């Protein structure tokens, strides 16, 4: 799986948009970008994923650059409950075999939403 | 629809003992995987089961084992516990193997194991 690079920490004011960057410059055409977050002492929570188009769901938006070498997770109106470690992960697309059966977590970004 | 359910949520064991953790995947999910999370090593993949067979295994000693039942429920076992096995053990499930648009991996809340 391609490696990702994320800033170790970020701050955001409550009610403002939180923009979390991720660099995945070695991503291949067959790899998805996934975002998870983990609130202290809980299991990772799936947020969103994409291949090459921008994606939006009820939790967040995912913006992937045209060359796919980086992406940004956007939480449009951050709340205190969004304080968590956010993980950007790339995962090989396809069927069984290879390394696409698992998620390889890095250290993620600790997002702190301040009142 | 219920999420991934793990039991027990917390447990304390003594060195040398063994422990069994249980996981019920999301209904309809056939792939179950296990991860270990420690402060020093972060989240690491243990193994993955699909159709009652272990399909993939991470870099952990043989003391760590698991199984999957016909209803896709899974258990993992750690024998001869060591202090370093203290960790959050996470179970995750997905519809099938491999990454595809509909094959997202969902995690349970985890089982906190403390070895004393």
Coordinates of C-alpha atoms in Angstrom, one line a residue:
Chain A
X1 CA 0.0 0.0 0.0
X2 CA 1.1 3.5 -0.7
X3 CA 2.3 5.5 2.3
X4 CA 0.5 8.6 3.5
X5 CA 1.8 11.7 5.2
X6 CA -0.4 13.7 7.5
X7 CA 0.4 16.6 9.9
X8 CA 0.6 15.3 13.5
X9 CA -1.9 17.8 14.8
X10 CA -4.3 20.6 13.9
X11 CA -6.6 22.9 15.6
X12 CA -10.0 24.2 14.5
X13 CA -12.5 26.6 16.0
X14 CA -16.0 25.1 16.7
X15 CA -18.4 25.9 13.9
X16 CA -15.6 26.4 11.3
X17 CA -14.6 24.1 8.6
X18 CA -11.8 21.7 9.4
X19 CA -9.6 20.9 6.4
X20 CA -7.3 17.9 7.0
X21 CA -4.6 17.3 4.4
X22 CA -3.1 14.0 3.3
X23 CA -0.2 13.4 1.0
X24 CA -0.1 10.1 -0.9
X25 CA 2.4 10.9 -3.7
X26 CA 3.1 7.2 -4.5
X27 CA -0.5 6.2 -4.9
X28 CA -1.3 4.0 -7.8
X29 CA -4.3 4.1 -10.1
X30 CA -5.7 1.0 -8.3
X31 CA -5.7 2.5 -4.8
X32 CA -8.6 4.0 -2.9
X33 CA -8.2 6.8 -0.4
X34 CA -10.0 6.0 2.9
X35 CA -10.5 8.2 5.9
X36 CA -11.2 7.0 9.4
X37 CA -11.2 8.7 12.7
X38 CA -10.7 7.4 16.2
X39 CA -12.1 9.1 19.3
X40 CA -10.2 8.2 22.4
X41 CA -10.8 4.7 23.7
X42 CA -13.1 3.8 20.8
X43 CA -12.8 1.8 17.6
X44 CA -11.9 3.6 14.4
X45 CA -15.0 5.1 12.7
X46 CA -15.3 5.0 8.9
X47 CA -15.8 8.5 7.4
X48 CA -15.5 8.4 3.6
X49 CA -13.5 7.0 0.7
X50 CA -12.8 7.8 -2.9
X51 CA -10.9 6.7 -5.9
X52 CA -10.5 9.8 -8.1
X53 CA -13.6 11.9 -7.9
X54 CA -14.6 14.1 -5.0
X55 CA -17.0 12.5 -2.6
X56 CA -19.5 13.9 -0.1
X57 CA -21.6 12.2 2.5
X58 CA -23.4 13.2 5.7
X59 CA -20.2 13.4 7.7
X60 CA -17.6 15.0 5.4
X61 CA -16.3 15.8 1.9
X62 CA -13.3 14.3 0.3
X63 CA -11.4 16.3 -2.2
X64 CA -8.8 14.4 -4.3
X65 CA -6.4 16.3 -6.5
X66 CA -6.4 15.6 -10.2
X67 CA -3.0 13.8 -10.0
X68 CA -4.3 11.9 -7.0
X69 CA -1.1 12.6 -5.1
X70 CA -2.9 14.4 -2.2
X71 CA -6.4 14.7 -0.7
X72 CA -8.2 16.8 1.8
X73 CA -10.9 15.8 4.2
X74 CA -13.3 18.6 5.0
X75 CA -15.6 18.6 8.0
X76 CA -17.9 21.6 7.1
X77 CA -18.9 22.7 10.6
X78 CA -16.7 21.2 13.2
X79 CA -18.1 20.5 16.6
X80 CA -16.3 19.5 19.9
X81 CA -17.3 15.9 19.2
X82 CA -15.2 15.9 16.1
X83 CA -12.0 16.1 18.2
X84 CA -10.3 12.8 17.3
X85 CA -7.3 11.3 15.5
X86 CA -8.0 11.2 11.8
X87 CA -6.3 8.6 9.6
X88 CA -5.8 8.8 5.9
X89 CA -5.2 5.4 4.4
X90 CA -4.7 4.1 0.8
X91 CA -5.9 0.7 0.0
X92 CA -5.4 -1.4 -3.0
X93 CA -8.6 -1.9 -5.1
X94 CA -9.5 -5.4 -6.2
X95 CA -10.5 -8.8 -5.0
X96 CA -8.9 -11.1 -2.5
X97 CA -5.2 -11.5 -2.3
X98 CA -2.5 -8.9 -2.3
X99 CA -2.6 -6.4 0.6
X100 CA -6.1 -5.1 0.0
X101 CA -7.7 -7.1 2.7
X102 CA -6.3 -4.9 5.5
X103 CA -5.9 -1.2 6.5
X104 CA -2.5 0.0 7.2
X105 CA -2.7 2.8 9.8
X106 CA -0.1 5.5 10.2
X107 CA 0.0 8.0 13.1
X108 CA -2.8 10.2 11.8
X109 CA -3.7 13.8 12.6
X110 CA -5.0 14.8 16.0
X111 CA -7.7 17.3 15.3
X112 CA -8.6 19.4 18.3
X113 CA -11.8 21.5 18.0
X114 CA -11.8 24.4 20.3
X115 CA -14.8 26.2 21.7
Chain B
X1 CA -28.7 -2.3 11.7
X2 CA -26.4 -3.3 14.5
X3 CA -22.7 -2.6 14.2
X4 CA -19.7 -4.8 15.0
X5 CA -20.1 -6.1 18.5
X6 CA -17.2 -7.1 20.6
X7 CA -17.2 -8.8 24.0
X8 CA -15.9 -8.4 26.7
X9 CA -15.3 -4.7 26.6
X10 CA -12.7 -4.7 29.4
X11 CA -10.8 -7.5 31.0
X12 CA -7.8 -8.1 33.2
X13 CA -5.6 -11.2 33.0
X14 CA -2.5 -12.5 34.7
X15 CA 0.7 -13.3 32.9
X16 CA 0.7 -16.8 31.6
X17 CA -3.0 -17.0 31.3
X18 CA -4.9 -17.2 28.1
X19 CA -7.8 -15.1 26.8
X20 CA -10.6 -15.4 24.3
X21 CA -12.2 -12.4 22.7
X22 CA -15.4 -12.5 20.7
X23 CA -16.7 -10.6 17.7
X24 CA -20.0 -10.5 16.0
X25 CA -19.8 -8.8 12.6
X26 CA -22.4 -6.6 10.9
X27 CA -25.2 -8.8 9.6
X28 CA -24.4 -10.1 6.2
X29 CA -20.7 -9.4 6.5
X30 CA -18.5 -12.4 5.8
X31 CA -15.0 -11.0 6.3
X32 CA -13.8 -10.5 9.8
X33 CA -10.4 -9.1 10.7
X34 CA -8.6 -8.3 14.0
X35 CA -6.2 -5.5 14.9
X36 CA -4.1 -4.8 17.9
X37 CA -3.6 -1.2 19.1
X38 CA -0.9 -0.2 21.5
X39 CA 0.5 3.3 22.3
X40 CA 3.9 2.3 21.0
X41 CA 3.0 0.4 17.8
X42 CA -0.3 1.9 16.9
X43 CA -2.9 -0.1 15.0
X44 CA -1.5 -3.4 13.6
X45 CA -3.2 -6.0 11.6
X46 CA -3.5 -9.5 13.2
X47 CA -5.4 -11.7 10.9
X48 CA -8.4 -11.9 8.6
X49 CA -11.0 -14.6 8.2
X50 CA -13.4 -15.2 5.4
X51 CA -15.8 -18.2 5.0
X52 CA -14.4 -19.8 8.2
X53 CA -10.8 -19.8 6.8
X54 CA -7.9 -17.6 7.8
X55 CA -7.0 -15.8 4.6
X56 CA -4.3 -13.5 5.8
X57 CA -2.1 -13.1 8.8
X58 CA 0.0 -10.2 10.2
X59 CA 3.4 -10.4 11.9
X60 CA 2.4 -11.8 15.3
X61 CA 3.6 -14.9 17.1
X62 CA 1.7 -18.1 17.1
X63 CA 0.3 -17.3 20.6
X64 CA -2.2 -15.2 18.7
X65 CA -4.9 -17.3 17.0
X66 CA -8.4 -17.0 15.9
X67 CA -11.3 -18.8 14.2
X68 CA -14.5 -17.9 12.4
X69 CA -17.8 -19.8 12.7
X70 CA -20.3 -20.6 10.0
X71 CA -22.4 -17.6 11.1
X72 CA -19.3 -15.4 10.5
X73 CA -18.9 -14.7 14.2
X74 CA -15.2 -14.8 15.2
X75 CA -13.1 -15.3 18.2
X76 CA -9.5 -14.6 18.8
X77 CA -7.3 -16.3 21.4
X78 CA -4.0 -15.2 23.0
X79 CA -2.2 -17.9 25.0
X80 CA 0.6 -17.5 27.5
X81 CA -0.2 -13.9 28.0
X82 CA 2.7 -11.4 28.3
X83 CA 2.7 -7.9 29.8
X84 CA 3.2 -6.6 26.3
X85 CA -0.1 -8.1 25.1
X86 CA -1.9 -5.3 27.0
X87 CA -3.7 -3.5 24.3
X88 CA -7.0 -2.6 22.6
X89 CA -8.1 -5.5 20.4
X90 CA -10.3 -4.4 17.5
X91 CA -12.5 -6.5 15.4
X92 CA -13.6 -5.2 12.0
X93 CA -16.0 -6.6 9.4
X94 CA -16.8 -6.1 5.7
X95 CA -19.0 -7.7 3.1
X96 CA -16.2 -9.5 1.4
X97 CA -12.5 -9.4 0.8
X98 CA -10.7 -6.7 -1.0
X99 CA -11.3 -3.1 -1.5
X100 CA -14.2 -2.1 -3.7
X101 CA -16.6 0.8 -3.6
X102 CA -19.0 -1.2 -1.4
X103 CA -16.6 -3.2 0.7
X104 CA -15.9 -0.8 3.5
X105 CA -14.3 -2.1 6.7
X106 CA -16.2 -1.2 9.8
X107 CA -14.8 -1.5 13.3
X108 CA -16.2 -2.5 16.7
X109 CA -15.5 -0.6 19.9
X110 CA -12.8 -3.0 20.9
X111 CA -11.8 -5.1 23.9
X112 CA -9.4 -3.6 26.3
X113 CA -7.1 -6.2 27.7
X114 CA -4.8 -5.5 30.6
X115 CA -2.2 -8.1 31.5
X116 CA -0.8 -7.9 35.1

